[in-house]
């Protein structure tokens, strides 16, 4: 006969809502597209790559802004705060702010966006990737058989 035991050392998580997962996971490839477009613009000087980066940045800011709003609302409604969601929310906020600054940099004249647009794109992609990884990584349930 098998008995189920409850392990109190393992945290129990509610699964994320699928829309929240879509918002988090959708912003990372868009910020990667911004980075890749900036790299292509730095190598070719074709202004259309800067335009692609600007539009991708706008879409990524929309998705990550909604994910940030969702994260804040879920942290406020949670009964107790854990370190990982707070850190992920802080990284998401920092990435969104730097992404907004990057959109202002991309609004400049074509030649004025380099190299700061590329540097900001690298920072934003790294922040958003780590924030999404922290948000989407689940711990095991506390019930063992």
mmCIF file of N, CA, C and O in Angstrom, residues 7-84:
data_model
loop_
_atom_site.group_PDB
_atom_site.id
_atom_site.type_symbol
_atom_site.label_atom_id
_atom_site.label_comp_id
_atom_site.label_asym_id
_atom_site.label_seq_id
_atom_site.Cartn_x
_atom_site.Cartn_y
_atom_site.Cartn_z
ATOM 1 N N UNK A 7 5.344 17.067 1.903
ATOM 2 C CA UNK A 7 6.676 17.581 2.176
ATOM 3 C C UNK A 7 6.576 19.096 2.336
ATOM 4 O O UNK A 7 6.314 19.813 1.373
ATOM 5 N N UNK A 8 6.767 19.596 3.543
ATOM 6 C CA UNK A 8 6.636 21.032 3.785
ATOM 7 C C UNK A 8 7.834 21.821 3.326
ATOM 8 O O UNK A 8 7.778 23.045 3.266
ATOM 9 N N UNK A 9 8.936 21.165 2.977
ATOM 10 C CA UNK A 9 10.119 21.903 2.529
ATOM 11 C C UNK A 9 10.013 22.335 1.074
ATOM 12 O O UNK A 9 10.782 23.160 0.621
ATOM 13 N N UNK A 10 9.071 21.778 0.347
ATOM 14 C CA UNK A 10 8.903 22.115 -1.058
ATOM 15 C C UNK A 10 7.722 23.071 -1.178
ATOM 16 O O UNK A 10 6.645 22.809 -0.664
ATOM 17 N N UNK A 11 7.926 24.171 -1.866
ATOM 18 C CA UNK A 11 6.877 25.185 -1.995
ATOM 19 C C UNK A 11 5.814 24.733 -2.991
ATOM 20 O O UNK A 11 6.097 24.044 -3.957
ATOM 21 N N UNK A 12 4.595 25.137 -2.730
ATOM 22 C CA UNK A 12 3.483 24.825 -3.617
ATOM 23 C C UNK A 12 3.150 26.099 -4.386
ATOM 24 O O UNK A 12 2.987 27.167 -3.808
ATOM 25 N N UNK A 13 3.058 25.982 -5.703
ATOM 26 C CA UNK A 13 2.766 27.126 -6.558
ATOM 27 C C UNK A 13 1.450 26.920 -7.274
ATOM 28 O O UNK A 13 1.121 25.815 -7.675
ATOM 29 N N UNK A 14 0.748 28.011 -7.437
ATOM 30 C CA UNK A 14 -0.379 27.993 -8.352
ATOM 31 C C UNK A 14 0.190 28.125 -9.756
ATOM 32 O O UNK A 14 1.130 28.873 -9.974
ATOM 33 N N UNK A 15 -0.355 27.425 -10.723
ATOM 34 C CA UNK A 15 0.160 27.590 -12.085
ATOM 35 C C UNK A 15 -0.191 28.984 -12.608
ATOM 36 O O UNK A 15 -1.188 29.583 -12.211
ATOM 37 N N UNK A 16 0.643 29.479 -13.488
ATOM 38 C CA UNK A 16 0.385 30.780 -14.094
ATOM 39 C C UNK A 16 -0.784 30.687 -15.062
ATOM 40 O O UNK A 16 -1.023 29.642 -15.672
ATOM 41 N N UNK A 17 -1.474 31.773 -15.207
ATOM 42 C CA UNK A 17 -2.561 31.836 -16.171
ATOM 43 C C UNK A 17 -1.971 31.774 -17.585
ATOM 44 O O UNK A 17 -0.922 32.362 -17.837
ATOM 45 N N UNK A 18 -2.617 31.069 -18.510
ATOM 46 C CA UNK A 18 -2.056 30.935 -19.863
ATOM 47 C C UNK A 18 -1.851 32.276 -20.570
ATOM 48 O O UNK A 18 -0.905 32.441 -21.340
ATOM 49 N N UNK A 19 -2.709 33.249 -20.306
ATOM 50 C CA UNK A 19 -2.533 34.561 -20.931
ATOM 51 C C UNK A 19 -1.289 35.259 -20.377
ATOM 52 O O UNK A 19 -0.552 35.914 -21.127
ATOM 53 N N UNK A 20 -1.025 35.104 -19.085
ATOM 54 C CA UNK A 20 0.176 35.680 -18.489
ATOM 55 C C UNK A 20 1.422 35.024 -19.086
ATOM 56 O O UNK A 20 2.418 35.699 -19.375
ATOM 57 N N UNK A 21 1.367 33.720 -19.286
ATOM 58 C CA UNK A 21 2.487 33.010 -19.909
ATOM 59 C C UNK A 21 2.696 33.509 -21.335
ATOM 60 O O UNK A 21 3.833 33.730 -21.770
ATOM 61 N N UNK A 22 1.607 33.712 -22.073
ATOM 62 C CA UNK A 22 1.701 34.215 -23.445
ATOM 63 C C UNK A 22 2.333 35.602 -23.476
ATOM 64 O O UNK A 22 3.177 35.895 -24.332
ATOM 65 N N UNK A 23 1.942 36.462 -22.549
ATOM 66 C CA UNK A 23 2.502 37.807 -22.514
ATOM 67 C C UNK A 23 3.994 37.787 -22.173
ATOM 68 O O UNK A 23 4.788 38.505 -22.777
ATOM 69 N N UNK A 24 4.364 36.966 -21.196
ATOM 70 C CA UNK A 24 5.774 36.872 -20.813
ATOM 71 C C UNK A 24 6.611 36.265 -21.936
ATOM 72 O O UNK A 24 7.657 36.799 -22.312
ATOM 73 N N UNK A 25 6.145 35.147 -22.457
ATOM 74 C CA UNK A 25 6.924 34.442 -23.471
ATOM 75 C C UNK A 25 6.873 35.131 -24.828
ATOM 76 O O UNK A 25 7.754 34.920 -25.648
ATOM 77 N N UNK A 26 5.884 35.959 -25.069
ATOM 78 C CA UNK A 26 5.794 36.664 -26.340
ATOM 79 C C UNK A 26 6.695 37.873 -26.428
ATOM 80 O O UNK A 26 7.120 38.272 -27.519
ATOM 81 N N UNK A 27 7.019 38.467 -25.295
ATOM 82 C CA UNK A 27 7.852 39.664 -25.336
ATOM 83 C C UNK A 27 9.324 39.338 -25.566
ATOM 84 O O UNK A 27 10.047 40.133 -26.175
ATOM 85 N N UNK A 28 9.774 38.179 -25.117
ATOM 86 C CA UNK A 28 11.201 37.828 -25.253
ATOM 87 C C UNK A 28 11.618 37.711 -26.722
ATOM 88 O O UNK A 28 12.622 38.309 -27.125
ATOM 89 N N UNK A 29 10.890 36.978 -27.591
ATOM 90 C CA UNK A 29 11.323 36.936 -28.991
ATOM 91 C C UNK A 29 11.216 38.280 -29.702
ATOM 92 O O UNK A 29 11.984 38.555 -30.618
ATOM 93 N N UNK A 30 10.283 39.117 -29.255
ATOM 94 C CA UNK A 30 10.191 40.431 -29.880
ATOM 95 C C UNK A 30 11.390 41.294 -29.497
ATOM 96 O O UNK A 30 11.934 42.015 -30.348
ATOM 97 N N UNK A 31 11.821 41.229 -28.241
ATOM 98 C CA UNK A 31 13.031 41.954 -27.865
ATOM 99 C C UNK A 31 14.267 41.356 -28.539
ATOM 100 O O UNK A 31 15.213 42.076 -28.854
ATOM 101 N N UNK A 32 14.265 40.048 -28.777
ATOM 102 C CA UNK A 32 15.346 39.434 -29.543
ATOM 103 C C UNK A 32 15.333 39.956 -30.979
ATOM 104 O O UNK A 32 16.394 40.202 -31.567
ATOM 105 N N UNK A 33 14.154 40.138 -31.535
ATOM 106 C CA UNK A 33 14.046 40.725 -32.873
ATOM 107 C C UNK A 33 14.582 42.144 -32.917
ATOM 108 O O UNK A 33 15.202 42.551 -33.909
ATOM 109 N N UNK A 34 14.342 42.910 -31.856
ATOM 110 C CA UNK A 34 14.908 44.270 -31.771
ATOM 111 C C UNK A 34 16.428 44.190 -31.800
ATOM 112 O O UNK A 34 17.098 44.938 -32.532
ATOM 113 N N UNK A 35 16.976 43.295 -31.003
ATOM 114 C CA UNK A 35 18.428 43.133 -30.953
ATOM 115 C C UNK A 35 18.985 42.717 -32.314
ATOM 116 O O UNK A 35 19.978 43.296 -32.792
ATOM 117 N N UNK A 36 18.360 41.749 -32.940
ATOM 118 C CA UNK A 36 18.845 41.288 -34.240
ATOM 119 C C UNK A 36 18.700 42.359 -35.319
ATOM 120 O O UNK A 36 19.572 42.501 -36.192
ATOM 121 N N UNK A 37 17.631 43.141 -35.270
ATOM 122 C CA UNK A 37 17.461 44.232 -36.228
ATOM 123 C C UNK A 37 18.509 45.322 -36.017
ATOM 124 O O UNK A 37 19.020 45.893 -36.987
ATOM 125 N N UNK A 38 18.834 45.597 -34.772
ATOM 126 C CA UNK A 38 19.878 46.583 -34.498
ATOM 127 C C UNK A 38 21.246 46.094 -34.969
ATOM 128 O O UNK A 38 22.055 46.883 -35.471
ATOM 129 N N UNK A 39 21.506 44.804 -34.808
ATOM 130 C CA UNK A 39 22.768 44.244 -35.305
ATOM 131 C C UNK A 39 22.819 44.342 -36.829
ATOM 132 O O UNK A 39 23.840 44.721 -37.415
ATOM 133 N N UNK A 40 21.709 44.026 -37.481
ATOM 134 C CA UNK A 40 21.655 44.126 -38.944
ATOM 135 C C UNK A 40 21.822 45.573 -39.400
ATOM 136 O O UNK A 40 22.499 45.844 -40.401
ATOM 137 N N UNK A 41 21.234 46.515 -38.669
ATOM 138 C CA UNK A 41 21.383 47.925 -39.026
ATOM 139 C C UNK A 41 22.821 48.403 -38.837
ATOM 140 O O UNK A 41 23.343 49.161 -39.643
ATOM 141 N N UNK A 42 23.471 47.925 -37.781
ATOM 142 C CA UNK A 42 24.861 48.314 -37.548
ATOM 143 C C UNK A 42 25.777 47.776 -38.638
ATOM 144 O O UNK A 42 26.786 48.414 -38.972
ATOM 145 N N UNK A 43 25.438 46.620 -39.200
ATOM 146 C CA UNK A 43 26.287 46.018 -40.228
ATOM 147 C C UNK A 43 25.978 46.483 -41.638
ATOM 148 O O UNK A 43 26.827 46.362 -42.514
ATOM 149 N N UNK A 44 24.771 47.005 -41.893
ATOM 150 C CA UNK A 44 24.403 47.315 -43.276
ATOM 151 C C UNK A 44 24.052 48.773 -43.525
ATOM 152 O O UNK A 44 24.014 49.193 -44.671
ATOM 153 N N UNK A 45 23.725 49.526 -42.511
ATOM 154 C CA UNK A 45 23.286 50.923 -42.640
ATOM 155 C C UNK A 45 22.027 51.081 -43.499
ATOM 156 O O UNK A 45 21.795 52.143 -44.081
ATOM 157 N N UNK A 46 21.208 50.050 -43.586
ATOM 158 C CA UNK A 46 19.909 50.151 -44.230
ATOM 159 C C UNK A 46 18.904 50.626 -43.188
ATOM 160 O O UNK A 46 18.688 49.961 -42.177
ATOM 161 N N UNK A 47 18.288 51.756 -43.443
ATOM 162 C CA UNK A 47 17.426 52.396 -42.450
ATOM 163 C C UNK A 47 16.208 51.536 -42.110
ATOM 164 O O UNK A 47 15.674 51.626 -41.004
ATOM 165 N N UNK A 48 15.812 50.656 -43.001
ATOM 166 C CA UNK A 48 14.637 49.820 -42.743
ATOM 167 C C UNK A 48 14.842 48.921 -41.524
ATOM 168 O O UNK A 48 13.892 48.612 -40.822
ATOM 169 N N UNK A 49 16.075 48.511 -41.245
ATOM 170 C CA UNK A 49 16.336 47.694 -40.055
ATOM 171 C C UNK A 49 16.037 48.473 -38.788
ATOM 172 O O UNK A 49 15.551 47.917 -37.804
ATOM 173 N N UNK A 50 16.317 49.771 -38.782
ATOM 174 C CA UNK A 50 15.982 50.613 -37.625
ATOM 175 C C UNK A 50 14.468 50.718 -37.478
ATOM 176 O O UNK A 50 13.934 50.688 -36.365
ATOM 177 N N UNK A 51 13.766 50.788 -38.590
ATOM 178 C CA UNK A 51 12.302 50.834 -38.536
ATOM 179 C C UNK A 51 11.726 49.519 -38.002
ATOM 180 O O UNK A 51 10.782 49.533 -37.216
ATOM 181 N N UNK A 52 12.301 48.393 -38.436
ATOM 182 C CA UNK A 52 11.863 47.100 -37.891
ATOM 183 C C UNK A 52 12.077 47.058 -36.383
ATOM 184 O O UNK A 52 11.209 46.606 -35.630
ATOM 185 N N UNK A 53 13.244 47.524 -35.957
ATOM 186 C CA UNK A 53 13.554 47.521 -34.523
ATOM 187 C C UNK A 53 12.572 48.399 -33.753
ATOM 188 O O UNK A 53 12.150 48.038 -32.648
ATOM 189 N N UNK A 54 12.208 49.532 -34.318
ATOM 190 C CA UNK A 54 11.270 50.434 -33.640
ATOM 191 C C UNK A 54 9.901 49.782 -33.471
ATOM 192 O O UNK A 54 9.299 49.862 -32.394
ATOM 193 N N UNK A 55 9.403 49.139 -34.518
ATOM 194 C CA UNK A 55 8.092 48.504 -34.438
ATOM 195 C C UNK A 55 8.105 47.285 -33.536
ATOM 196 O O UNK A 55 7.159 47.041 -32.774
ATOM 197 N N UNK A 56 9.168 46.501 -33.619
ATOM 198 C CA UNK A 56 9.271 45.351 -32.719
ATOM 199 C C UNK A 56 9.372 45.791 -31.264
ATOM 200 O O UNK A 56 8.796 45.157 -30.370
ATOM 201 N N UNK A 57 10.082 46.880 -31.025
ATOM 202 C CA UNK A 57 10.199 47.402 -29.662
ATOM 203 C C UNK A 57 8.837 47.869 -29.149
ATOM 204 O O UNK A 57 8.507 47.640 -27.981
ATOM 205 N N UNK A 58 8.063 48.497 -30.005
ATOM 206 C CA UNK A 58 6.730 48.950 -29.583
ATOM 207 C C UNK A 58 5.839 47.757 -29.220
ATOM 208 O O UNK A 58 5.141 47.774 -28.197
ATOM 209 N N UNK A 59 5.854 46.721 -30.039
ATOM 210 C CA UNK A 59 5.065 45.527 -29.732
ATOM 211 C C UNK A 59 5.538 44.816 -28.479
ATOM 212 O O UNK A 59 4.739 44.350 -27.660
ATOM 213 N N UNK A 60 6.861 44.741 -28.312
ATOM 214 C CA UNK A 60 7.416 44.095 -27.127
ATOM 215 C C UNK A 60 7.088 44.888 -25.872
ATOM 216 O O UNK A 60 6.821 44.301 -24.814
ATOM 217 N N UNK A 61 7.104 46.208 -25.968
ATOM 218 C CA UNK A 61 6.739 47.028 -24.809
ATOM 219 C C UNK A 61 5.272 46.851 -24.449
ATOM 220 O O UNK A 61 4.915 46.850 -23.263
ATOM 221 N N UNK A 62 4.422 46.685 -25.442
ATOM 222 C CA UNK A 62 3.007 46.448 -25.164
ATOM 223 C C UNK A 62 2.817 45.125 -24.433
ATOM 224 O O UNK A 62 2.154 45.075 -23.389
ATOM 225 N N UNK A 63 3.413 44.054 -24.960
ATOM 226 C CA UNK A 63 3.265 42.745 -24.320
ATOM 227 C C UNK A 63 3.893 42.724 -22.931
ATOM 228 O O UNK A 63 3.293 42.228 -21.975
ATOM 229 N N UNK A 64 5.102 43.255 -22.810
ATOM 230 C CA UNK A 64 5.769 43.215 -21.506
ATOM 231 C C UNK A 64 5.109 44.172 -20.513
ATOM 232 O O UNK A 64 5.118 43.909 -19.306
ATOM 233 N N UNK A 65 4.522 45.252 -20.986
ATOM 234 C CA UNK A 65 3.791 46.143 -20.088
ATOM 235 C C UNK A 65 2.552 45.476 -19.519
ATOM 236 O O UNK A 65 2.239 45.618 -18.333
ATOM 237 N N UNK A 66 1.848 44.725 -20.362
ATOM 238 C CA UNK A 66 0.687 43.979 -19.871
ATOM 239 C C UNK A 66 1.111 42.865 -18.924
ATOM 240 O O UNK A 66 0.452 42.605 -17.915
ATOM 241 N N UNK A 67 2.233 42.207 -19.226
ATOM 242 C CA UNK A 67 2.759 41.176 -18.315
ATOM 243 C C UNK A 67 3.191 41.789 -16.994
ATOM 244 O O UNK A 67 2.991 41.194 -15.927
ATOM 245 N N UNK A 68 3.770 42.980 -17.042
ATOM 246 C CA UNK A 68 4.177 43.678 -15.818
ATOM 247 C C UNK A 68 2.955 44.047 -14.982
ATOM 248 O O UNK A 68 2.948 43.849 -13.761
ATOM 249 N N UNK A 69 1.922 44.548 -15.625
ATOM 250 C CA UNK A 69 0.688 44.871 -14.920
ATOM 251 C C UNK A 69 0.083 43.626 -14.282
ATOM 252 O O UNK A 69 -0.340 43.653 -13.124
ATOM 253 N N UNK A 70 0.077 42.521 -15.003
ATOM 254 C CA UNK A 70 -0.438 41.258 -14.483
ATOM 255 C C UNK A 70 0.383 40.797 -13.287
ATOM 256 O O UNK A 70 -0.159 40.343 -12.282
ATOM 257 N N UNK A 71 1.712 40.922 -13.373
ATOM 258 C CA UNK A 71 2.585 40.510 -12.272
ATOM 259 C C UNK A 71 2.345 41.351 -11.027
ATOM 260 O O UNK A 71 2.312 40.826 -9.909
ATOM 261 N N UNK A 72 2.187 42.648 -11.213
ATOM 262 C CA UNK A 72 1.942 43.531 -10.070
ATOM 263 C C UNK A 72 0.608 43.186 -9.412
ATOM 264 O O UNK A 72 0.517 43.104 -8.181
ATOM 265 N N UNK A 73 -0.420 42.964 -10.225
ATOM 266 C CA UNK A 73 -1.723 42.624 -9.660
ATOM 267 C C UNK A 73 -1.694 41.281 -8.948
ATOM 268 O O UNK A 73 -2.321 41.114 -7.898
ATOM 269 N N UNK A 74 -0.950 40.320 -9.477
ATOM 270 C CA UNK A 74 -0.881 39.022 -8.806
ATOM 271 C C UNK A 74 -0.043 39.100 -7.535
ATOM 272 O O UNK A 74 -0.310 38.380 -6.579
ATOM 273 N N UNK A 75 0.971 39.972 -7.490
ATOM 274 C CA UNK A 75 1.748 40.124 -6.257
ATOM 275 C C UNK A 75 0.937 40.831 -5.179
ATOM 276 O O UNK A 75 1.048 40.505 -3.999
ATOM 277 N N UNK A 76 0.102 41.790 -5.581
ATOM 278 C CA UNK A 76 -0.730 42.506 -4.619
ATOM 279 C C UNK A 76 -1.801 41.589 -4.049
ATOM 280 O O UNK A 76 -2.097 41.631 -2.855
ATOM 281 N N UNK A 77 -2.360 40.729 -4.896
ATOM 282 C CA UNK A 77 -3.436 39.855 -4.431
ATOM 283 C C UNK A 77 -2.924 38.601 -3.733
ATOM 284 O O UNK A 77 -3.714 37.870 -3.156
ATOM 285 N N UNK A 78 -1.634 38.333 -3.774
ATOM 286 C CA UNK A 78 -1.089 37.137 -3.125
ATOM 287 C C UNK A 78 -1.118 37.295 -1.612
ATOM 288 O O UNK A 78 -0.978 38.391 -1.077
ATOM 289 N N UNK A 79 -1.294 36.183 -0.924
ATOM 290 C CA UNK A 79 -1.354 36.218 0.532
ATOM 291 C C UNK A 79 0.008 36.476 1.142
ATOM 292 O O UNK A 79 0.141 37.191 2.119
ATOM 293 N N UNK A 80 1.024 35.889 0.585
ATOM 294 C CA UNK A 80 2.369 36.130 1.093
ATOM 295 C C UNK A 80 3.306 36.324 -0.087
ATOM 296 O O UNK A 80 3.145 35.756 -1.146
ATOM 297 N N UNK A 81 4.308 37.143 0.129
ATOM 298 C CA UNK A 81 5.236 37.459 -0.939
ATOM 299 C C UNK A 81 6.419 36.496 -0.898
ATOM 300 O O UNK A 81 6.961 36.222 0.154
ATOM 301 N N UNK A 82 6.809 36.051 -2.058
ATOM 302 C CA UNK A 82 7.990 35.210 -2.179
ATOM 303 C C UNK A 82 9.062 36.007 -2.899
ATOM 304 O O UNK A 82 8.788 36.973 -3.600
ATOM 305 N N UNK A 83 10.285 35.575 -2.746
ATOM 306 C CA UNK A 83 11.409 36.307 -3.309
ATOM 307 C C UNK A 83 11.445 36.233 -4.827
ATOM 308 O O UNK A 83 11.700 37.232 -5.496
ATOM 309 N N UNK A 84 11.182 35.072 -5.413
ATOM 310 C CA UNK A 84 11.315 34.897 -6.859
ATOM 311 C C UNK A 84 10.336 35.761 -7.662
ATOM 312 O O UNK A 84 10.749 36.440 -8.604
#
